[in-house]
Coordinates of C-alpha atoms and ligand atoms in Angstrom, one line a residue:
M1484 CA 25.7 22.1 -11.5
I1485 CA 22.2 22.1 -10.0
D1486 CA 19.1 21.6 -12.1
A1487 CA 16.7 22.7 -9.7
I1488 CA 15.9 24.0 -6.1
V1489 CA 12.7 23.0 -4.8
I1490 CA 11.7 25.6 -1.9
A1491 CA 8.6 25.6 0.4
A1492 CA 7.7 26.5 4.0
R1493 CA 9.3 23.3 5.4
V1494 CA 10.9 19.9 4.3
R1495 CA 9.6 16.9 5.9
S1496 CA 12.6 14.6 4.9
L1497 CA 11.7 11.8 7.4
A1498 CA 15.9 11.6 7.3
P1499 CA 17.2 11.9 10.8
E1500 CA 20.5 13.9 9.2
T1501 CA 18.1 16.7 7.9
P1502 CA 19.4 19.8 9.5
E1503 CA 16.8 22.0 11.7
G1504 CA 14.8 24.5 9.7
A1505 CA 15.3 22.8 6.2
D1506 CA 12.9 24.3 3.6
A1507 CA 14.7 23.5 0.5
V1508 CA 16.0 20.6 -1.7
A1509 CA 18.7 20.8 -4.3
I1510 CA 18.4 18.5 -7.3
A1511 CA 20.9 17.6 -10.1
D1512 CA 20.8 14.7 -12.6
G1513 CA 17.6 13.4 -11.0
R1514 CA 19.1 12.9 -7.6
I1515 CA 18.8 15.0 -4.5
V1516 CA 22.1 17.0 -3.6
A1517 CA 21.3 18.8 -0.6
V1518 CA 18.4 19.3 1.9
G1519 CA 18.5 22.2 4.2
P1520 CA 17.6 25.8 5.0
R1521 CA 17.5 28.0 1.9
S1522 CA 20.1 30.1 3.4
E1523 CA 22.4 27.1 2.6
I1524 CA 21.1 25.7 -0.5
L1525 CA 20.3 28.7 -2.5
P1526 CA 24.2 29.7 -2.9
L1527 CA 24.3 26.2 -4.8
A1528 CA 22.4 27.7 -7.7
G1529 CA 24.1 28.3 -10.8
P1530 CA 22.9 30.4 -14.1
G1531 CA 20.8 27.3 -15.4
T1532 CA 19.2 26.4 -11.8
A1533 CA 15.6 26.5 -12.0
L1534 CA 13.9 27.8 -8.9
V1535 CA 10.6 26.3 -7.9
T1536 CA 9.0 28.2 -4.9
H1537 CA 5.6 27.1 -3.2
P1538 CA 6.0 29.5 -0.2
T1539 CA 3.6 27.8 2.1
A1540 CA 3.9 24.3 1.2
T1541 CA 5.6 21.1 2.3
I1542 CA 8.2 19.1 0.7
I1543 CA 7.8 15.4 1.3
P1544 CA 9.4 12.1 -0.1
G1545 CA 7.5 10.7 -2.9
L1546 CA 4.5 8.4 -1.7
V1547 CA 4.5 4.8 -2.5
D1548 CA 1.2 2.7 -2.7
A1549 CA 2.2 -0.7 -1.5
H1550 CA -0.4 -2.6 -3.0
S1551 CA -2.2 -1.7 -6.2
H1552 CA -3.6 -3.3 -9.3
P1553 CA -3.1 -0.6 -12.2
V1554 CA -3.2 -3.0 -15.3
F1555 CA -5.5 -5.6 -13.6
S1556 CA -8.0 -2.7 -13.0
L1557 CA -8.3 -1.6 -16.5
G1558 CA -10.4 -4.8 -17.0
I1559 CA -12.5 -4.3 -13.9
V1560 CA -13.1 -0.4 -13.9
R1561 CA -15.4 -0.6 -16.7
G1562 CA -18.8 0.7 -16.9
L1563 CA -20.9 1.9 -14.0
S1564 CA -19.1 2.8 -10.6
L1565 CA -20.9 1.3 -7.7
T1566 CA -18.4 2.5 -5.3
D1567 CA -20.8 5.1 -3.6
V1568 CA -23.9 2.5 -3.3
H1569 CA -24.7 1.8 0.4
T1570 CA -28.4 0.5 0.1
Y1571 CA -30.6 -1.4 -2.0
D1572 CA -32.6 1.6 -3.2
E1573 CA -29.2 3.1 -4.3
L1574 CA -28.3 0.1 -6.1
V1575 CA -31.5 0.1 -8.1
A1576 CA -31.3 3.7 -8.8
A1577 CA -27.5 3.5 -9.6
L1578 CA -28.6 0.5 -12.4
E1579 CA -31.2 2.7 -13.9
R1580 CA -29.0 5.4 -14.3
G1581 CA -26.3 2.9 -15.8
R1582 CA -29.1 1.5 -18.0
A1583 CA -29.4 5.2 -19.6
E1584 CA -25.7 5.5 -19.9
Q1585 CA -24.9 2.0 -21.4
A1586 CA -28.2 1.9 -23.8
G1587 CA -28.7 -1.0 -26.1
D1588 CA -28.8 -4.9 -25.5
E1589 CA -25.0 -5.6 -25.3
W1590 CA -23.0 -6.0 -22.5
F1591 CA -24.0 -3.9 -19.3
L1592 CA -20.8 -3.6 -16.8
A1593 CA -20.5 -2.3 -13.5
W1594 CA -18.0 -2.5 -10.5
G1595 CA -17.0 -1.6 -7.1
L1596 CA -20.3 -2.9 -5.3
D1597 CA -20.3 -3.7 -1.5
P1598 CA -22.5 -6.6 -0.8
T1599 CA -23.7 -4.6 2.2
A1600 CA -25.7 -2.8 -0.3
F1601 CA -28.1 -6.1 -0.6
E1602 CA -29.3 -5.2 3.1
G1603 CA -30.0 -8.9 4.0
R1604 CA -31.4 -9.9 0.6
P1605 CA -30.1 -13.0 -1.1
L1606 CA -26.9 -11.8 -3.0
G1607 CA -27.9 -12.6 -6.7
N1608 CA -28.9 -11.3 -10.1
A1609 CA -32.6 -10.7 -9.5
V1610 CA -31.9 -7.0 -9.4
L1611 CA -30.0 -7.1 -12.8
Q1612 CA -33.2 -8.8 -14.3
E1613 CA -35.5 -6.7 -12.5
V1614 CA -33.7 -3.3 -13.7
L1615 CA -32.1 -4.5 -17.2
G1616 CA -34.5 -7.1 -18.1
D1617 CA -34.1 -10.9 -19.0
E1618 CA -32.3 -10.7 -22.1
R1619 CA -29.5 -8.3 -21.2
P1620 CA -26.0 -9.9 -20.6
A1621 CA -24.7 -7.9 -17.4
Y1622 CA -21.8 -8.1 -15.1
I1623 CA -20.9 -6.5 -11.7
T1624 CA -17.6 -7.1 -10.2
M1625 CA -18.0 -6.4 -6.6
F1626 CA -15.8 -4.0 -4.5
D1627 CA -13.1 -6.7 -3.5
A1628 CA -12.8 -7.8 -6.9
H1629 CA -12.9 -11.3 -5.5
S1630 CA -16.4 -12.0 -6.7
G1631 CA -19.0 -10.9 -9.1
I1632 CA -22.9 -10.9 -10.2
A1633 CA -23.5 -12.3 -13.6
S1634 CA -27.2 -11.8 -15.0
A1635 CA -28.9 -15.0 -16.2
A1636 CA -28.0 -13.8 -19.9
A1637 CA -24.5 -13.2 -19.1
L1638 CA -24.3 -16.8 -17.4
A1639 CA -25.8 -18.3 -20.5
R1640 CA -23.4 -16.5 -22.9
A1641 CA -20.3 -17.8 -20.7
G1642 CA -21.7 -21.2 -20.8
I1643 CA -22.0 -21.2 -17.0
D1644 CA -25.1 -23.7 -16.5
A1645 CA -25.0 -25.2 -13.2
P1646 CA -24.0 -24.3 -9.7
V1647 CA -20.4 -25.5 -8.5
T1648 CA -18.6 -25.3 -5.3
H1649 CA -14.8 -26.0 -5.3
P1650 CA -12.9 -27.1 -2.5
D1651 CA -11.6 -23.7 -1.9
G1652 CA -14.7 -22.1 -1.7
S1653 CA -14.6 -20.6 -5.1
G1654 CA -17.3 -21.4 -7.6
A1655 CA -20.8 -20.6 -9.0
V1656 CA -23.6 -20.2 -6.2
G1657 CA -26.8 -21.9 -6.3
D1658 CA -29.9 -21.4 -4.4
Q1659 CA -31.9 -24.0 -2.2
D1660 CA -33.6 -25.0 -5.6
G1661 CA -30.3 -25.5 -7.2
K1662 CA -30.7 -22.5 -9.2
L1663 CA -27.8 -20.4 -10.2
T1664 CA -27.8 -17.1 -8.4
G1665 CA -25.4 -15.4 -10.7
H1666 CA -23.1 -14.9 -7.8
L1667 CA -19.3 -15.8 -9.0
I1668 CA -17.0 -16.4 -6.2
E1669 CA -13.0 -16.2 -6.9
F1670 CA -10.8 -15.7 -9.8
P1671 CA -11.1 -19.3 -11.5
T1672 CA -14.9 -19.0 -11.9
M1673 CA -14.7 -15.2 -12.6
E1674 CA -12.5 -15.6 -15.3
I1675 CA -15.0 -18.1 -17.2
L1676 CA -17.3 -15.2 -17.0
E1677 CA -14.8 -12.6 -18.1
R1678 CA -13.6 -14.6 -20.9
A1679 CA -17.1 -13.9 -22.6
L1680 CA -16.8 -10.0 -22.1
P1681 CA -16.0 -7.7 -25.2
E1682 CA -12.1 -7.2 -25.3
L1683 CA -10.5 -3.8 -25.2
G1684 CA -7.8 -3.0 -27.8
F1685 CA -4.3 -2.7 -27.0
S1686 CA -3.9 1.1 -27.9
D1687 CA -7.1 2.0 -26.0
R1688 CA -5.4 0.1 -22.9
V1689 CA -2.3 2.0 -23.3
A1690 CA -3.8 5.1 -23.1
Q1691 CA -6.2 4.1 -20.3
L1692 CA -3.1 2.9 -18.2
R1693 CA -0.9 6.0 -19.0
G1694 CA -4.0 8.1 -17.9
L1695 CA -4.5 6.3 -14.8
L1696 CA -1.0 6.5 -13.8
A1697 CA -0.7 10.2 -14.6
D1698 CA -4.0 10.5 -12.1
M1699 CA -1.9 8.6 -9.4
A1700 CA 0.9 10.9 -10.0
A1701 CA -1.5 14.0 -9.5
V1702 CA -1.9 13.1 -5.9
G1703 CA 1.7 12.3 -5.1
I1704 CA 2.3 8.7 -6.0
T1705 CA 5.7 8.3 -7.1
A1706 CA 6.0 4.2 -6.9
A1707 CA 3.5 1.5 -6.6
H1708 CA 3.9 -2.2 -5.7
V1709 CA 1.8 -3.9 -8.1
M1710 CA 0.5 -7.2 -6.8
D1711 CA -0.3 -9.0 -9.9
L1712 CA 0.9 -9.7 -13.6
Q1713 CA -2.2 -11.2 -14.6
D1714 CA -2.7 -9.6 -18.0
A1715 CA -0.8 -11.3 -20.6
D1716 CA 0.1 -7.9 -22.3
A1717 CA 0.9 -6.1 -19.1
L1718 CA 4.7 -5.8 -19.9
D1719 CA 3.8 -5.0 -23.4
L1720 CA 1.9 -2.2 -22.2
L1721 CA 4.4 -0.8 -20.0
A1722 CA 6.9 -1.2 -22.4
A1723 CA 4.5 0.7 -25.2
I1724 CA 4.4 3.6 -22.8
E1725 CA 8.1 3.5 -22.0
A1726 CA 8.6 3.6 -26.1
S1727 CA 7.3 7.1 -26.0
G1728 CA 8.3 8.7 -22.7
E1729 CA 8.4 7.9 -19.1
L1730 CA 6.0 6.0 -16.8
P1731 CA 4.5 8.6 -14.3
V1732 CA 4.9 6.0 -11.5
R1733 CA 7.5 3.4 -10.8
L1734 CA 6.1 0.1 -10.8
R1735 CA 7.4 -2.9 -9.0
I1736 CA 5.4 -6.1 -10.1
S1737 CA 5.1 -9.3 -8.3
P1738 CA 3.2 -12.0 -10.2
W1739 CA 0.9 -14.6 -8.8
V1740 CA 1.8 -18.1 -7.5
T1741 CA -1.5 -19.9 -7.4
P1742 CA -2.0 -23.8 -6.2
E1743 CA -2.0 -24.3 -10.1
T1744 CA 1.2 -23.0 -10.8
T1745 CA 3.7 -25.8 -11.8
D1746 CA 7.3 -26.4 -11.0
D1747 CA 8.0 -25.4 -14.6
E1748 CA 6.2 -22.1 -13.9
V1749 CA 7.8 -21.4 -10.8
A1750 CA 11.3 -21.5 -12.2
A1751 CA 10.0 -19.3 -14.9
L1752 CA 8.8 -16.7 -12.3
I1753 CA 12.3 -17.1 -10.6
A1754 CA 14.0 -16.3 -14.1
L1755 CA 11.6 -13.3 -14.8
Q1756 CA 12.8 -11.5 -11.6
G1757 CA 14.5 -8.2 -12.6
H1758 CA 13.0 -8.0 -16.0
G1759 CA 11.3 -4.7 -17.0
G1760 CA 12.1 -1.3 -18.3
R1761 CA 13.5 1.9 -17.0
R1762 CA 10.7 2.5 -14.2
Y1763 CA 9.2 -1.0 -14.1
R1764 CA 10.5 -4.4 -13.1
V1765 CA 9.2 -7.7 -11.8
E1766 CA 10.2 -8.1 -8.4
G1767 CA 8.9 -10.7 -6.0
V1768 CA 5.8 -13.0 -6.1
K1769 CA 2.3 -12.9 -4.9
F1770 CA 0.4 -15.5 -3.1
F1771 CA -3.2 -16.1 -1.7
I1772 CA -3.4 -18.0 1.3
D1773 CA -7.4 -17.3 1.5
G1774 CA -10.1 -15.1 0.0
T1775 CA -12.2 -12.4 1.7
V1776 CA -14.6 -12.6 4.7
E1777 CA -17.6 -11.1 2.8
G1778 CA -17.3 -14.1 0.2
G1779 CA -17.0 -16.5 3.1
T1780 CA -13.4 -17.8 1.8
A1781 CA -11.1 -16.1 4.2
W1782 CA -9.5 -18.9 6.5
L1783 CA -10.7 -18.5 9.8
A1784 CA -9.9 -20.8 12.9
S1785 CA -13.6 -21.0 13.5
P1786 CA -16.4 -20.9 11.1
D1787 CA -18.0 -17.6 10.3
A1788 CA -21.8 -16.9 11.0
E1789 CA -22.7 -18.7 7.8
G1790 CA -20.7 -21.5 8.9
E1791 CA -18.1 -20.8 6.1
G1792 CA -14.3 -20.2 6.3
L1793 CA -12.7 -23.3 7.3
S1794 CA -10.5 -23.7 4.2
S1795 CA -7.3 -22.4 2.8
A1796 CA -7.0 -21.5 -1.0
W1797 CA -3.9 -24.2 -0.9
A1798 CA -5.0 -27.9 0.1
P1799 CA -3.0 -28.7 1.9
A1800 CA -1.6 -25.6 3.1
E1801 CA 1.7 -27.1 3.6
A1802 CA 2.1 -27.1 -0.2
Y1803 CA 1.8 -23.1 0.1
A1804 CA 4.7 -23.1 2.5
E1805 CA 6.6 -25.6 0.5
R1806 CA 6.4 -23.2 -2.5
V1807 CA 7.2 -20.2 0.0
R1808 CA 10.5 -21.8 0.8
R1809 CA 11.5 -22.3 -2.6
F1810 CA 11.2 -18.9 -3.6
D1811 CA 12.8 -17.7 -0.1
R1812 CA 15.8 -20.0 -1.3
A1813 CA 16.0 -18.3 -4.8
G1814 CA 16.3 -14.9 -2.9
V1815 CA 12.6 -14.0 -4.2
P1816 CA 10.4 -11.8 -1.6
T1817 CA 7.1 -13.1 -1.5
A1818 CA 3.8 -11.3 -0.4
T1819 CA 1.0 -13.4 0.5
H1820 CA -2.5 -12.2 0.8
A1821 CA -4.0 -13.5 4.2
I1822 CA -7.2 -12.0 5.7
G1823 CA -8.8 -14.5 8.2
D1824 CA -7.1 -15.2 11.4
Q1825 CA -6.1 -18.8 10.5
G1826 CA -4.7 -17.7 7.3
I1827 CA -2.5 -15.0 9.0
R1828 CA -1.5 -17.2 11.4
F1829 CA -0.4 -20.2 9.0
V1830 CA 1.4 -17.6 6.8
A1831 CA 3.1 -15.8 9.6
E1832 CA 4.2 -19.3 11.0
T1833 CA 5.7 -20.6 7.8
L1834 CA 7.5 -16.9 7.1
A1835 CA 8.9 -17.1 10.8
A1836 CA 10.3 -20.5 10.1
L1837 CA 12.5 -19.6 7.1
P1838 CA 16.2 -19.2 7.6
P1839 CA 17.2 -15.7 9.1
G1840 CA 18.8 -13.1 7.0
G1841 CA 17.2 -13.7 3.8
V1842 CA 14.9 -11.5 1.6
P1843 CA 11.9 -9.5 3.4
H1844 CA 8.6 -11.4 3.1
R1845 CA 5.2 -9.6 3.7
I1846 CA 1.8 -10.5 4.5
E1847 CA -1.0 -8.3 2.7
H1848 CA -4.4 -7.2 4.2
I1849 CA -4.1 -8.8 8.0
E1850 CA -7.8 -7.8 8.4
S1851 CA -8.3 -9.8 11.8
A1852 CA -5.4 -11.4 13.7
E1853 CA -4.7 -12.8 17.3
D1854 CA -2.3 -11.1 19.6
D1855 CA 0.4 -14.0 19.3
V1856 CA 0.3 -13.8 15.6
I1857 CA 0.9 -10.1 15.9
A1858 CA 3.6 -10.4 18.2
L1859 CA 5.1 -13.5 15.8
I1860 CA 5.1 -10.7 12.9
G1861 CA 6.8 -8.1 14.9
A1862 CA 9.5 -10.5 16.3
N1863 CA 10.3 -12.0 13.1
G1864 CA 10.8 -9.2 10.8
I1865 CA 7.6 -9.9 8.8
V1866 CA 6.3 -7.0 6.9
A1867 CA 2.7 -6.1 7.4
S1868 CA 1.0 -4.2 4.2
M1869 CA -2.3 -2.9 5.3
Q1870 CA -5.0 -1.3 3.7
P1871 CA -6.9 1.2 6.1
T1872 CA -9.6 2.1 3.9
H1873 CA -10.8 -1.3 3.4
C1874 CA -11.9 -1.1 7.0
T1875 CA -13.2 2.5 6.9
H1876 CA -15.2 2.1 3.9
H1877 CA -17.0 -1.5 4.6
V1878 CA -17.0 -2.0 8.4
R1879 CA -19.5 -0.1 10.5
S1880 CA -18.9 0.5 14.3
D1881 CA -22.1 -0.9 15.1
G1882 CA -21.3 -4.2 13.3
S1883 CA -24.2 -4.1 10.9
D1884 CA -22.1 -4.5 7.9
D1885 CA -21.1 -7.9 6.3
W1886 CA -17.8 -8.3 7.3
S1887 CA -18.6 -7.8 11.1
R1888 CA -21.7 -9.8 11.0
R1889 CA -19.9 -13.1 9.3
L1890 CA -16.7 -12.8 11.9
G1891 CA -19.2 -12.0 15.0
P1892 CA -18.0 -9.3 17.6
E1893 CA -14.9 -11.0 18.9
R1894 CA -13.2 -11.4 16.0
A1895 CA -14.7 -7.7 14.6
A1896 CA -13.0 -6.3 17.5
R1897 CA -9.6 -7.3 16.1
A1898 CA -10.1 -5.4 12.8
W1899 CA -7.2 -3.9 11.0
R1900 CA -4.8 -3.6 14.1
T1901 CA -2.4 -1.0 12.5
A1902 CA -1.2 0.4 15.8
D1903 CA -0.7 -2.8 17.3
V1904 CA 1.2 -3.9 14.3
R1905 CA 3.6 -0.8 14.8
R1906 CA 3.9 -1.3 18.7
S1907 CA 5.0 -5.0 17.7
G1908 CA 7.9 -3.4 15.8
A1909 CA 7.0 -4.6 12.5
I1910 CA 7.2 -2.8 9.3
L1911 CA 3.7 -1.3 8.1
A1912 CA 3.3 -0.4 4.4
L1913 CA -0.1 1.2 3.6
G1914 CA -1.9 1.2 0.4
S1915 CA -5.1 1.1 -1.4
D1916 CA -5.5 -2.1 -3.2
W1917 CA -6.6 -0.2 -6.0
P1918 CA -9.3 -1.0 -7.5
V1919 CA -10.5 -2.4 -4.4
A1920 CA -10.6 1.1 -3.0
P1921 CA -9.6 4.4 -4.2
F1922 CA -5.9 5.4 -4.6
D1923 CA -5.9 8.6 -3.0
P1924 CA -3.2 8.5 -0.5
W1925 CA -4.5 11.4 1.4
E1926 CA -7.9 9.7 2.2
I1927 CA -5.8 6.7 3.3
M1928 CA -3.5 8.4 5.6
A1929 CA -6.7 10.4 7.1
D1930 CA -8.5 7.4 7.6
A1931 CA -5.8 5.7 9.3
Q1932 CA -5.5 8.2 11.8
G1933 CA -9.2 8.8 12.2
R1934 CA -10.1 4.9 11.9
R1935 CA -13.5 6.3 10.2
R1936 CA -14.4 7.3 6.8
V1937 CA -13.0 10.8 7.2
A1938 CA -14.9 11.8 3.9
S1939 CA -18.4 11.0 5.4
A1940 CA -19.1 13.6 8.4
G1941 CA -20.4 12.2 11.3
S1942 CA -19.2 8.5 10.7
A1943 CA -18.1 6.6 14.1
P1944 CA -14.5 5.1 14.4
V1945 CA -13.9 1.5 14.1
A1946 CA -11.6 0.2 17.1
P1947 CA -10.2 3.7 17.5
D1948 CA -7.0 2.4 19.7
Q1949 CA -5.7 1.3 16.2
A1950 CA -5.3 4.6 14.9
L1951 CA -2.1 5.4 13.5
T1952 CA -0.1 8.8 14.4
A1953 CA 0.3 11.4 11.6
L1954 CA 4.0 10.3 11.1
Q1955 CA 3.4 6.6 11.2
A1956 CA 0.7 7.0 8.7
L1957 CA 3.3 9.2 6.4
E1958 CA 5.9 6.5 7.0
G1959 CA 3.5 3.9 5.7
Y1960 CA 3.6 5.5 2.5
T1961 CA 7.5 6.2 2.3
T1962 CA 10.1 4.8 4.5
H1963 CA 8.1 1.9 5.5
A1964 CA 6.7 1.3 2.1
H1965 CA 10.5 1.2 1.0
R1966 CA 11.6 -1.0 3.9
A1967 CA 8.7 -3.4 2.9
V1968 CA 11.0 -4.4 -0.1
G1969 CA 14.4 -4.1 1.3
S1970 CA 15.3 -0.4 0.4
D1971 CA 16.1 2.3 2.7
G1972 CA 14.8 4.9 0.5
G1973 CA 11.5 7.0 1.1
R1974 CA 13.6 9.8 2.7
L1975 CA 14.8 12.8 1.1
A1976 CA 18.6 12.6 1.6
P1977 CA 21.5 13.6 -0.5
G1978 CA 22.1 10.8 -3.2
A1979 CA 18.7 9.4 -3.1
P1980 CA 16.5 9.5 -6.3
A1981 CA 14.6 13.0 -6.4
D1982 CA 11.1 11.3 -6.1
L1983 CA 9.4 14.0 -4.1
V1984 CA 5.9 15.9 -3.4
V1985 CA 5.0 19.4 -2.9
V1986 CA 1.8 19.4 -0.9
D1987 CA -0.1 22.5 0.1
R1988 CA -0.2 21.6 3.8
D1989 CA 2.0 19.8 6.5
P1990 CA 1.0 16.2 6.7
L1991 CA 2.6 15.9 10.0
D1992 CA 0.3 18.9 11.8
A1993 CA -2.8 18.3 10.1
S1994 CA -6.1 16.9 11.3
P1995 CA -7.4 13.8 9.4
E1996 CA -10.1 16.5 7.8
D1997 CA -7.2 18.5 6.8
L1998 CA -5.3 15.7 5.5
L1999 CA -8.2 14.7 3.4
A2000 CA -8.3 18.2 1.7
A2001 CA -4.6 18.2 0.6
R2002 CA -3.6 19.3 -2.6
V2003 CA -0.4 18.2 -4.2
L2004 CA 1.3 21.0 -6.2
L2005 CA 4.0 19.3 -7.6
T2006 CA 5.2 15.5 -8.1
L2007 CA 8.7 14.7 -9.4
V2008 CA 10.0 11.5 -10.3
D2009 CA 13.8 11.5 -10.9
G2010 CA 13.6 15.0 -10.6
V2011 CA 11.3 15.6 -13.4
A2012 CA 7.5 16.6 -12.9
T2013 CA 5.0 14.1 -13.3
A2014 CA 2.1 16.2 -12.1
G2015 CA 2.0 20.0 -11.2
R2016 CA 4.7 22.3 -11.7
Ligands
LIG1468 ZN1 -4.8 -6.8 -4.0

């Protein structure tokens, strides 16, 4: 018996077998039974079949955010959002606003700051002391979540009392006089500070996470590739949500492997594969070969404008390759954060040298890559996972932003080569890297086509020849996101789980501006509404 039939103006199934003129989907027991024109689908209805009609809308497969940090973000997205701050004056004004909202003399927290807002001033905590006074412990997590700025009082509370630079570029930055600037680079140093922050309670975190996933479902996300298992209570939080209902979003969780991960921990990560609940499971592992361009920790073939960027997060990098081979032999897919041209090259060469026929491996971010490396990715079935809004939100076409300035014009011209990746034949999954960028898939698909921040009128495109087509953008959130993890899903076809979205316009026939304004009317996971109706 058919549980529900969803009818719209059209179905964009992304399945080649879908008949011409399809505008209806029949669902039973959480699965798709038939896709076709309503004249063929409606006769399948029985007395108990629910009819859901959105006459002018489009039915598409459920959207997959291929790079997200929903649990990790709970600890980052705290306090004042600075994601709309672009200038120093705006930063001061935002902090003054935040001071009113977070009154008192305890921790002041903010997140999402693009360092370009310092407009050439030294990156540091002077602005925190200026606005909040010398005594207030305050901490800003930068937009890329790979560095932070702590006030002098915060550094004191965390016991960070002298500058230090580790061989991988991480550490606590000092100025010419050897005084701490408050800029903390990369996770090991940030964690020292974060341990001093007030803890959130478990039940608060459960409620926050459930709310966040519901917000994701409301914009059409039915699944996410979670690129960390950093929070010790992450699996408990998910189990707690499933104890009283279903997760609004399916989560595929890939824990980190770092240079510090021991052989025993590697064995434990292999043993952890497949663990989870009804809609979440541990699958794959996540590496970092480098850090970020803005932080000077991207691994580059030649130094950036500050003379930085010559080291990998792994020393020697061959130790990374050895770990990847270990996981590949165990049948565990890997994903590696690689941003600088040398980092991307090293990872691509490592993956290309693996024995053929194994599990799919992916490279995350790929911010500036050379021609032969893109070709290598395409020729070897390596999966590319990219985040178009990292480009459109932070890179300016005139090169005046931090990312472009550090890399210089030649490397900046190779920004986020999404179209070249597709031309190479590679799988290209798209995502947000939430909370590094907002998770709204419509903005990401719009920017991927416009190569500019479509939400800000008049913004100029960055490397416009790298624009994706509407179909490629949608594939990045559906079929290619599934292929990125070795699945043939992301299509509306009989037998597939009924994960689908009804959206108020046709994503394959909308301008980027139109796409940005898309409104999701209904999201189904396993045939059950997670948003809308
Ligand atoms: Zn990430």
